[in-house]
PDB file of N, CA and C in Angstrom:
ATOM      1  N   UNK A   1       0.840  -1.169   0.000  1.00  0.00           N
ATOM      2  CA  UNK A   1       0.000   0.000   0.000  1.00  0.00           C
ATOM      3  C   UNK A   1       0.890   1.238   0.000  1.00  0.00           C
ATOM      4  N   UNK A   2       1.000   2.278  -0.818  1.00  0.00           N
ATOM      5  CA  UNK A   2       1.565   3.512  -0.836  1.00  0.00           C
ATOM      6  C   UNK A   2       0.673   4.663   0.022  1.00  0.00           C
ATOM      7  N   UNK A   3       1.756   4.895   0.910  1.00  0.00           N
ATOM      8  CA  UNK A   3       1.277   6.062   1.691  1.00  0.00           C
ATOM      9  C   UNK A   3       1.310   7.059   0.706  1.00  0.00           C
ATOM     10  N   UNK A   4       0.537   8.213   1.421  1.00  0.00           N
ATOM     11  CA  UNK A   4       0.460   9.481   0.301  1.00  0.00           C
ATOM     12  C   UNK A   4       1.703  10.425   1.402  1.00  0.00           C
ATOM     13  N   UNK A   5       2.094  11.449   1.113  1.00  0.00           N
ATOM     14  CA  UNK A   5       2.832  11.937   1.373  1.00  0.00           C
ATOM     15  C   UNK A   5       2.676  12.889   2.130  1.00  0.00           C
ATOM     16  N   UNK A   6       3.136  13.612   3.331  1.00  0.00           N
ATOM     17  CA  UNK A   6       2.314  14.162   4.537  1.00  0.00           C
ATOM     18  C   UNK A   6       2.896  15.897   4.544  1.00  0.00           C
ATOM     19  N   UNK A   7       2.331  16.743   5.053  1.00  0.00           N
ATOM     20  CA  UNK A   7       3.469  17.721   5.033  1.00  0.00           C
ATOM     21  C   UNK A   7       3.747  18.000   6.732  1.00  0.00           C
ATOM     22  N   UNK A   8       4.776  18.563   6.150  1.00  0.00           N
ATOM     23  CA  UNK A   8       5.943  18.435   7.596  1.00  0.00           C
ATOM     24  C   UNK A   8       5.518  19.536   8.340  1.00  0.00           C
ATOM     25  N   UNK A   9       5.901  19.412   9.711  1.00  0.00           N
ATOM     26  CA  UNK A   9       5.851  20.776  10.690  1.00  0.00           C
ATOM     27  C   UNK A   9       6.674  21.851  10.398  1.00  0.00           C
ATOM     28  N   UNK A  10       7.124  21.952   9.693  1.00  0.00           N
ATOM     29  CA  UNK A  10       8.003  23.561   9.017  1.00  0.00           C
ATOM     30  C   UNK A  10       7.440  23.488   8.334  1.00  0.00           C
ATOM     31  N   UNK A  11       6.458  23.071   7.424  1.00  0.00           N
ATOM     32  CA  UNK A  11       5.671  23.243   5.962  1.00  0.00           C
ATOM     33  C   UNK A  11       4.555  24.268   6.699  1.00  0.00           C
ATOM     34  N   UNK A  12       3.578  23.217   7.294  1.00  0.00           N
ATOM     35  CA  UNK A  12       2.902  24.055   8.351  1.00  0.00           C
ATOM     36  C   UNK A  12       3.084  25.373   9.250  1.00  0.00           C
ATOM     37  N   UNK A  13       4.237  25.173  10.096  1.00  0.00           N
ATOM     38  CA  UNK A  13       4.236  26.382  10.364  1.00  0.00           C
ATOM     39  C   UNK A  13       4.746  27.277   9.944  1.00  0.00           C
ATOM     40  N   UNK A  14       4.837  27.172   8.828  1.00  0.00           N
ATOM     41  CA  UNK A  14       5.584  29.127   8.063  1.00  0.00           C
ATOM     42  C   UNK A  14       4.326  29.109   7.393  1.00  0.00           C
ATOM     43  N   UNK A  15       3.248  28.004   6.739  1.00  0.00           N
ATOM     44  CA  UNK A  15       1.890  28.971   6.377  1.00  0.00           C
ATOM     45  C   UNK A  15       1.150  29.159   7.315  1.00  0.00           C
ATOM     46  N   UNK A  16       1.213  28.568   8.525  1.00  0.00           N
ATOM     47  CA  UNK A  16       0.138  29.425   9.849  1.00  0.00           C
ATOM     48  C   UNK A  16       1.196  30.351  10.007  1.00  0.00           C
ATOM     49  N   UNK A  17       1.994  30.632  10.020  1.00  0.00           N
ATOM     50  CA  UNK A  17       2.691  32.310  10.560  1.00  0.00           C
ATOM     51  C   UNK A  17       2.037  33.228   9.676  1.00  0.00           C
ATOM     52  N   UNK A  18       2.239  32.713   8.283  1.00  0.00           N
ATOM     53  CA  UNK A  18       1.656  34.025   6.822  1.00  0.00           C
ATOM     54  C   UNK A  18       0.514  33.697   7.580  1.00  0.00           C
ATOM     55  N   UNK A  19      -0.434  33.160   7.529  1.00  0.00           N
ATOM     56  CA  UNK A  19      -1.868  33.196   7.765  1.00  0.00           C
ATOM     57  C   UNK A  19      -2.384  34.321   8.990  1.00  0.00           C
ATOM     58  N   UNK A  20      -1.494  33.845   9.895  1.00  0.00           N
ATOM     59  CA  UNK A  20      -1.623  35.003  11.025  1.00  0.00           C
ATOM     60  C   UNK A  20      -1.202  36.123  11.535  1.00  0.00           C
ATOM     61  N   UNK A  21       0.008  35.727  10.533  1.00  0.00           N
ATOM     62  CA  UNK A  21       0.757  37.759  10.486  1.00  0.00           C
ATOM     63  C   UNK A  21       0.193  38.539   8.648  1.00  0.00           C
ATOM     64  N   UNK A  22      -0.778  38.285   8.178  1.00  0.00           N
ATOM     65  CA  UNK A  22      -0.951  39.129   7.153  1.00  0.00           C
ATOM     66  C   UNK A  22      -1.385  40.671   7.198  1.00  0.00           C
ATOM     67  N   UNK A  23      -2.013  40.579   7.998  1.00  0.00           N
ATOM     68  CA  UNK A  23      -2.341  42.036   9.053  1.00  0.00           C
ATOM     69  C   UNK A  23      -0.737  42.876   9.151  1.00  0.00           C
ATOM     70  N   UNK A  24      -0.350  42.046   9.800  1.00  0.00           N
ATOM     71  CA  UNK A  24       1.203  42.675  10.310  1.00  0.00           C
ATOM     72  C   UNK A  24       2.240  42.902   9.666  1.00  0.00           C
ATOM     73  N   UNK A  25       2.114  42.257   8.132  1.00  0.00           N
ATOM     74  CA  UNK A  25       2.973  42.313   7.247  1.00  0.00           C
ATOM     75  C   UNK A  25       2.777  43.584   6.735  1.00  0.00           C
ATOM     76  N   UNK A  26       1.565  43.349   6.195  1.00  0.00           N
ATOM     77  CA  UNK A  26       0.913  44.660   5.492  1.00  0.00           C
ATOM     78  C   UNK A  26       1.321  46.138   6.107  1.00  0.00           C
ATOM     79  N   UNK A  27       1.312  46.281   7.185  1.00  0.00           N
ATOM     80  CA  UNK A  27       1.296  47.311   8.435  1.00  0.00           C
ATOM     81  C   UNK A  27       2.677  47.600   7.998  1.00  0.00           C
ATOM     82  N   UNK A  28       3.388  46.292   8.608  1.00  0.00           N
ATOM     83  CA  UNK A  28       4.785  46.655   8.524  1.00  0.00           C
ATOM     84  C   UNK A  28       5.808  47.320   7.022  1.00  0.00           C
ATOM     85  N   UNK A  29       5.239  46.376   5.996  1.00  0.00           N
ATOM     86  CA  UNK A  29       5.851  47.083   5.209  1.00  0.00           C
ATOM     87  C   UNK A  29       5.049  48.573   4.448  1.00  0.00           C
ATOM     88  N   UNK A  30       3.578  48.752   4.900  1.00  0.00           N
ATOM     89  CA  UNK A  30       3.177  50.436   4.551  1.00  0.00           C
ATOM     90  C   UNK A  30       4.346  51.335   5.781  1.00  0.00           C
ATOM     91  N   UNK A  31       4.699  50.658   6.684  1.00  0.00           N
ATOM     92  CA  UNK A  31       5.770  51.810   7.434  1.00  0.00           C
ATOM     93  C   UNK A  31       6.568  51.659   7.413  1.00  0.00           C
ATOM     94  N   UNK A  32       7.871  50.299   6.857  1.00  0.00           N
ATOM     95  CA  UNK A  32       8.636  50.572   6.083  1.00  0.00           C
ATOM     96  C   UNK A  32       9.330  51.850   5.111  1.00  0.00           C
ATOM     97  N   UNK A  33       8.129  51.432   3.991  1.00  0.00           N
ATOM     98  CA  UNK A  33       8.082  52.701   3.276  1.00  0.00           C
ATOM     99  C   UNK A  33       7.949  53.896   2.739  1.00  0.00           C
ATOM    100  N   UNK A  34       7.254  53.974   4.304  1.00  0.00           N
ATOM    101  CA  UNK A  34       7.062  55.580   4.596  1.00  0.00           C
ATOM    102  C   UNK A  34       8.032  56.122   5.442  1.00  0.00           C
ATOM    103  N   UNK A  35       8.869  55.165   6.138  1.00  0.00           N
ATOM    104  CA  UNK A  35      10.602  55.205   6.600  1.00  0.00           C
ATOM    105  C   UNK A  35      11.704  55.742   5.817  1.00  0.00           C
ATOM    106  N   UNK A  36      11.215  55.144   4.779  1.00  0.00           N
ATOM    107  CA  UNK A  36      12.239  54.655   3.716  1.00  0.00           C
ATOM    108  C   UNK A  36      13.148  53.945   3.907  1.00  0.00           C
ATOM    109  N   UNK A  37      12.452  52.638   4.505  1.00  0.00           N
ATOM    110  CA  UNK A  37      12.811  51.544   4.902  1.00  0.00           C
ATOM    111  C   UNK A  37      12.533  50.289   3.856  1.00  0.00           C
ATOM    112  N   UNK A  38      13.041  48.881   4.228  1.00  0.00           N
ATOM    113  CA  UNK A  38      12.527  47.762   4.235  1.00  0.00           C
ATOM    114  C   UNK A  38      12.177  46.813   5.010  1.00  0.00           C
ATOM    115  N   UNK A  39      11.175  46.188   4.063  1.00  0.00           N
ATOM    116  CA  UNK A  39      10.615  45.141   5.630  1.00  0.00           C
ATOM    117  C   UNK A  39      10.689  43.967   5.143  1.00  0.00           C
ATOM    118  N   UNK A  40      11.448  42.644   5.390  1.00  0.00           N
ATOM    119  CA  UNK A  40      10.748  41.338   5.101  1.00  0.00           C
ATOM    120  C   UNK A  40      10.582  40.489   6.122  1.00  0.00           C
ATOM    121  N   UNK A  41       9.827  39.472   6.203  1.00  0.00           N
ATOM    122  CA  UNK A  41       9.668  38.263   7.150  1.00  0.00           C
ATOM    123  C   UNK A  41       9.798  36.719   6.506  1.00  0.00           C
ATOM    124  N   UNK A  42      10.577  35.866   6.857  1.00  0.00           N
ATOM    125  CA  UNK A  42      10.121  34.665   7.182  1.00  0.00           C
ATOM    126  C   UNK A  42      10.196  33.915   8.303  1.00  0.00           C
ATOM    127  N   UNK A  43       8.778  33.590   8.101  1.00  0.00           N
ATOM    128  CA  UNK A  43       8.372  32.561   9.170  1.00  0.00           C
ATOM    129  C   UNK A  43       8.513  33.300  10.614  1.00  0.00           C
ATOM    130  N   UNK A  44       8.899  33.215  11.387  1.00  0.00           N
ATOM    131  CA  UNK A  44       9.146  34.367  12.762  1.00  0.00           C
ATOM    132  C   UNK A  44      10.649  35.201  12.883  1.00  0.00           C
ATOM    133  N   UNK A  45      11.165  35.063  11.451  1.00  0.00           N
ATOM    134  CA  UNK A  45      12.422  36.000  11.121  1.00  0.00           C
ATOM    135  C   UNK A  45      11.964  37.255  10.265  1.00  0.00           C
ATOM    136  N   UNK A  46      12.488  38.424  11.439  1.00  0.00           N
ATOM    137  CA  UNK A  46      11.755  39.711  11.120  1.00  0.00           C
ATOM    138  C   UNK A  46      13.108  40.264  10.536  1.00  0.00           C
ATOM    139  N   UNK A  47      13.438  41.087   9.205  1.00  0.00           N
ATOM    140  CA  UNK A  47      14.265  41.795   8.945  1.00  0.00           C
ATOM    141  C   UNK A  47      14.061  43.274   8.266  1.00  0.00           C
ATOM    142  N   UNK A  48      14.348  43.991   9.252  1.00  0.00           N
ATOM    143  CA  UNK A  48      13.675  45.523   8.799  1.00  0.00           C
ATOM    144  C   UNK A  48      15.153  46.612   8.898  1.00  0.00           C
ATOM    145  N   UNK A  49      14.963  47.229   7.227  1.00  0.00           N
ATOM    146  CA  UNK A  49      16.385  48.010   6.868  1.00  0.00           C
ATOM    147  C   UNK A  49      15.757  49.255   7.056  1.00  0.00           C
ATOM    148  N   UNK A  50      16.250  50.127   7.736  1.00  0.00           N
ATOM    149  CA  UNK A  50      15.473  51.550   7.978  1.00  0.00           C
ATOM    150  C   UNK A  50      17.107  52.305   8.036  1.00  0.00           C
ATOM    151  N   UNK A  51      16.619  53.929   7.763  1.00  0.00           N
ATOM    152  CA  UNK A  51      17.736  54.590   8.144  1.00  0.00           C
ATOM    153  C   UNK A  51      17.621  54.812   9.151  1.00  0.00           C
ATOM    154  N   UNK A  52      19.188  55.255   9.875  1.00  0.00           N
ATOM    155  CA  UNK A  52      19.698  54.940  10.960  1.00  0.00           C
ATOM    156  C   UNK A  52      19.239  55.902  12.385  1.00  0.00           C
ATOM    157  N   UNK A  53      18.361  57.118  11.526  1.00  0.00           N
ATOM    158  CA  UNK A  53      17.365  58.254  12.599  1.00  0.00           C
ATOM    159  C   UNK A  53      16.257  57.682  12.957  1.00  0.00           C
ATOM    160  N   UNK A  54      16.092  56.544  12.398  1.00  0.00           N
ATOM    161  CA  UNK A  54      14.622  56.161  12.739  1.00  0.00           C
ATOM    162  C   UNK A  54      14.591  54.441  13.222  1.00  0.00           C
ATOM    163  N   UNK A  55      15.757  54.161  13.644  1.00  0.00           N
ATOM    164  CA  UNK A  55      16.334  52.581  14.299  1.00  0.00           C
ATOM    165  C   UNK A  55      15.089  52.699  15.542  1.00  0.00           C
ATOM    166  N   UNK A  56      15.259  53.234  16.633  1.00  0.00           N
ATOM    167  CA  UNK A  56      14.804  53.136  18.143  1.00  0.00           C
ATOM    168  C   UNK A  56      12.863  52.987  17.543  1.00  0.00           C
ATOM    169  N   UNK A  57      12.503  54.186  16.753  1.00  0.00           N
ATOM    170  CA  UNK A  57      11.534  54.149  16.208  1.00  0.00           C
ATOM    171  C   UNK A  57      10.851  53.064  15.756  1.00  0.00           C
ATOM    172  N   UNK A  58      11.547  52.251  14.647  1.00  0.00           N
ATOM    173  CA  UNK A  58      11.175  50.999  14.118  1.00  0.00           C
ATOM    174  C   UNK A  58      11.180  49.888  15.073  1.00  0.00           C
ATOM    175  N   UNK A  59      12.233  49.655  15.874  1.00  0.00           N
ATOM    176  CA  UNK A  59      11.862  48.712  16.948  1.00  0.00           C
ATOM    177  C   UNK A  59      10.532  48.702  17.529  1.00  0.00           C
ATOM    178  N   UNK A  60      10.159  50.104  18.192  1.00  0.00           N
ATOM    179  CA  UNK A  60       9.295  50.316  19.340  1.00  0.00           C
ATOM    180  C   UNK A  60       8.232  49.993  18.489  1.00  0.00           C
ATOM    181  N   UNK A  61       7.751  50.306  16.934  1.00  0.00           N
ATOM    182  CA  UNK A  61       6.548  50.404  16.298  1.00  0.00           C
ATOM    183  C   UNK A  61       6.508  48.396  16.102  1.00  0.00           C
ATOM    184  N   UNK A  62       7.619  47.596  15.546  1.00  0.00           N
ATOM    185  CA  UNK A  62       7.860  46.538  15.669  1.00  0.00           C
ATOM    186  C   UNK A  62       7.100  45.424  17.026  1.00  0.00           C
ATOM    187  N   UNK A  63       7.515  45.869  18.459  1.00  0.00           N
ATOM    188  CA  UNK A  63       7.049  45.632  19.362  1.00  0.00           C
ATOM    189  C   UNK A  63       5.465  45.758  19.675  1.00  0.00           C
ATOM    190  N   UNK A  64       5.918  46.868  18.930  1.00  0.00           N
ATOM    191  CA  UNK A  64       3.663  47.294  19.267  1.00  0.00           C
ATOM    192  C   UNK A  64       3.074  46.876  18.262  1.00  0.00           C
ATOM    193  N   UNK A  65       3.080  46.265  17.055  1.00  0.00           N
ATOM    194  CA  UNK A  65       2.396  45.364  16.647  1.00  0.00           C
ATOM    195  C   UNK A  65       2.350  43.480  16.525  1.00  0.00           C
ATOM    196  N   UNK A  66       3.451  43.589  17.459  1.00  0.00           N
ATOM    197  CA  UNK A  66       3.549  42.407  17.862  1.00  0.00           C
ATOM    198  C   UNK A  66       2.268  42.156  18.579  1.00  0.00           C
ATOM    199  N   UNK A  67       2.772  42.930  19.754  1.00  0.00           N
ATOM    200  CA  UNK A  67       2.053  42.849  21.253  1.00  0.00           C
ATOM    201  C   UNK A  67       0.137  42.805  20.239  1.00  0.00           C
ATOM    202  N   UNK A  68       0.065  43.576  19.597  1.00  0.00           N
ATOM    203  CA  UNK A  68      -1.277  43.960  19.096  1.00  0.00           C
ATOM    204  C   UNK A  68      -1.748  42.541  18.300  1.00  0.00           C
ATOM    205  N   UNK A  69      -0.941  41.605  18.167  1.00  0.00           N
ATOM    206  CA  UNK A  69      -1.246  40.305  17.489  1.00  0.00           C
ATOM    207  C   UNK A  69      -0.871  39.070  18.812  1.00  0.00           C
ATOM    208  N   UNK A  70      -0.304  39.607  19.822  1.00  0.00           N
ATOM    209  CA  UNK A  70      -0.609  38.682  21.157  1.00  0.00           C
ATOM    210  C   UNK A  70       0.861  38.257  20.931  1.00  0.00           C
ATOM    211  N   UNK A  71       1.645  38.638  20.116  1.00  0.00           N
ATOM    212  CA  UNK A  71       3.073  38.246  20.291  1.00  0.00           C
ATOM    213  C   UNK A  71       4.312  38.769  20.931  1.00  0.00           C
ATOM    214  N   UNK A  72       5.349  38.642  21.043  1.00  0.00           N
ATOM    215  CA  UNK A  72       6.017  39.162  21.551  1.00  0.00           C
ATOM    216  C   UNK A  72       7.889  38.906  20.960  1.00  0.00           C
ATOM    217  N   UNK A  73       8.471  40.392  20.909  1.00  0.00           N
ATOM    218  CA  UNK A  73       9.893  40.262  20.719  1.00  0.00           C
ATOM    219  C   UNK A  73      10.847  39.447  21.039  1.00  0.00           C
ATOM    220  N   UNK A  74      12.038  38.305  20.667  1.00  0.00           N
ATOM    221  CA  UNK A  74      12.793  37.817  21.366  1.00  0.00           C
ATOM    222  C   UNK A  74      13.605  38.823  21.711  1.00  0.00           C
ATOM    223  N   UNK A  75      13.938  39.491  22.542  1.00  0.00           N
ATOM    224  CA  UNK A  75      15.547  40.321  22.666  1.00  0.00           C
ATOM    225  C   UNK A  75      16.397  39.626  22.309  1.00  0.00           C
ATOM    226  N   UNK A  76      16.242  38.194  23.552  1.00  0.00           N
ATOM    227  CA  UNK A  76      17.815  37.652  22.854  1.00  0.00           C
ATOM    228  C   UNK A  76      18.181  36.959  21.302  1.00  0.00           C
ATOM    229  N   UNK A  77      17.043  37.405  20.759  1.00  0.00           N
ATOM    230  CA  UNK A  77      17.722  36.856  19.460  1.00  0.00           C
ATOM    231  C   UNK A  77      17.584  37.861  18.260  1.00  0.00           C
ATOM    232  N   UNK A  78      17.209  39.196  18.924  1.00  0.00           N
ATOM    233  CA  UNK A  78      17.406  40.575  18.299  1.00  0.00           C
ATOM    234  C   UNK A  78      18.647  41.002  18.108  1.00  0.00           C
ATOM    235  N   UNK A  79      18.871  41.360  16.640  1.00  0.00           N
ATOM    236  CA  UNK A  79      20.226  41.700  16.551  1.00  0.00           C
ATOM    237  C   UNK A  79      19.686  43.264  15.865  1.00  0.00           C
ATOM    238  N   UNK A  80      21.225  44.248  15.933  1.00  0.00           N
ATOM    239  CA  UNK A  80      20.625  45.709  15.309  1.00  0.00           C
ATOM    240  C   UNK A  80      22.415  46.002  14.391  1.00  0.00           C
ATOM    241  N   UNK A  81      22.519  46.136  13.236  1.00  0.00           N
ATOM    242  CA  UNK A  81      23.912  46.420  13.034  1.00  0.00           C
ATOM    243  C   UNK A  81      23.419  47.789  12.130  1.00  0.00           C
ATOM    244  N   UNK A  82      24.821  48.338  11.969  1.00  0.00           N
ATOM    245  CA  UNK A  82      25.148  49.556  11.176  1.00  0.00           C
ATOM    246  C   UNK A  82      25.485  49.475  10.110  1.00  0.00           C
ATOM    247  N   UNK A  83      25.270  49.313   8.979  1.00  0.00           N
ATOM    248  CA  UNK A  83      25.939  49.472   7.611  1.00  0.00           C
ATOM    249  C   UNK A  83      25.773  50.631   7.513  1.00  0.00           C
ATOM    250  N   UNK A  84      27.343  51.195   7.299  1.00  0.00           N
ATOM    251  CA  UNK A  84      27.930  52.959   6.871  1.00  0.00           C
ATOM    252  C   UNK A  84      28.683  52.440   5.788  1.00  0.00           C
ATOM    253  N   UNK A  85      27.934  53.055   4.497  1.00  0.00           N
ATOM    254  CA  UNK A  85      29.137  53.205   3.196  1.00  0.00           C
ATOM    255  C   UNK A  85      30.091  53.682   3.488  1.00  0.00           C
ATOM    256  N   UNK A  86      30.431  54.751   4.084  1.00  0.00           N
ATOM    257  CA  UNK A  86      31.685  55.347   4.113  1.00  0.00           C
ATOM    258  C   UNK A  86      32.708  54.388   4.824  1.00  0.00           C
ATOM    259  N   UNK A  87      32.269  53.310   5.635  1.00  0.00           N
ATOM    260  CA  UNK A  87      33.159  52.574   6.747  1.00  0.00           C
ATOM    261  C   UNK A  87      33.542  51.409   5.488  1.00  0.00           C
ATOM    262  N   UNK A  88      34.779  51.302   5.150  1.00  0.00           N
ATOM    263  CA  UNK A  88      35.265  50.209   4.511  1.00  0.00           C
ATOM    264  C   UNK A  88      35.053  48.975   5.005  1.00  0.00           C
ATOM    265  N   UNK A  89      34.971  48.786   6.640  1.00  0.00           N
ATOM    266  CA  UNK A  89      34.971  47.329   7.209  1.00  0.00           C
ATOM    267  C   UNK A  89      33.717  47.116   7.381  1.00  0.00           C
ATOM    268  N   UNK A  90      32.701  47.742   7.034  1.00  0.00           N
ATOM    269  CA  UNK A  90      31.034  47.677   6.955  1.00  0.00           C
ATOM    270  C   UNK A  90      30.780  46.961   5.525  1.00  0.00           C
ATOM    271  N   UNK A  91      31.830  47.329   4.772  1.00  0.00           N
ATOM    272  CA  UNK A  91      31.213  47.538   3.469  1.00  0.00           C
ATOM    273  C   UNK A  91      31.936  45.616   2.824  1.00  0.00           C
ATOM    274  N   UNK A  92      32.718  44.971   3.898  1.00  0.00           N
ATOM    275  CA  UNK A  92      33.039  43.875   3.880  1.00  0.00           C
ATOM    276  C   UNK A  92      32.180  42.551   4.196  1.00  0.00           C
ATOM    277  N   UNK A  93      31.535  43.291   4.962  1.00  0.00           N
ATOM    278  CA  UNK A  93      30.702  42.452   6.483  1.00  0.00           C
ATOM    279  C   UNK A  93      29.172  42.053   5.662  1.00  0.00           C
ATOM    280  N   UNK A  94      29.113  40.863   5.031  1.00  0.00           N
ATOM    281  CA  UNK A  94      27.770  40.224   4.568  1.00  0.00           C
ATOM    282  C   UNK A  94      26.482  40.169   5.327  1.00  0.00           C
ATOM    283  N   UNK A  95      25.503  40.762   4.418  1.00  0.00           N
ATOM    284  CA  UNK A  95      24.015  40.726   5.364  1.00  0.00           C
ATOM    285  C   UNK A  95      23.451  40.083   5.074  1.00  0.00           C
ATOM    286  N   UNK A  96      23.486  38.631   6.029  1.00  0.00           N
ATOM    287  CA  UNK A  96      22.500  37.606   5.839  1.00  0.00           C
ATOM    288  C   UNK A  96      21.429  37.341   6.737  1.00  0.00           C
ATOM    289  N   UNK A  97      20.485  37.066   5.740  1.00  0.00           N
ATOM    290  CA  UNK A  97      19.190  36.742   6.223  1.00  0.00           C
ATOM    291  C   UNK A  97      18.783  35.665   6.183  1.00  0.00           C
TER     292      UNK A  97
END
């Protein structure tokens, strides 16, 4: 008898995340780009490029629509870096997502 083929718990949960952050996506990237920022997500990996006057800003707005979807920030697995063109050793340093 051939089993049919099942989908996996990472299949599942990155489409219940889209399913339940579409609200939040949306949000996030209309203020993105009124930043003049970027916003992407996968799955519960948040990556948002904003200029560097409006860092503290984007976090705090980040947090408050978390909280507004019942979720919440990891700190410890929040990272925040600087890319400066002008800094040669910035301009070495790969941004992976």
């Amino acid at each position: 008898m051939r089993s049919r083929p099942s989908a996996t718990s990472d299949s599942i949960s990155a489409t219940l995340s889209n399913l339940y952050l579409i609200e939040f996506d949306q949000v996030m990237s209309k203020y993105a780009s009124q930043i003049g920022g970027l916003y992407l997500r996968y799955s519960d990996d948040i990556l948002l490029i904003c200029p560097t006057n409006m860092a503290d800003d984007a976090v705090k707005s980040v947090r408050s629509l978390l909280a507004a979807e019942q979720l919440a920030l990891n700190e410890g697995k929040t990272e925040r870096a600087l890319f400066d063109p002008s800094n040669k050793a910035s301009q070495r340093r790969a941004a992976q997502y």
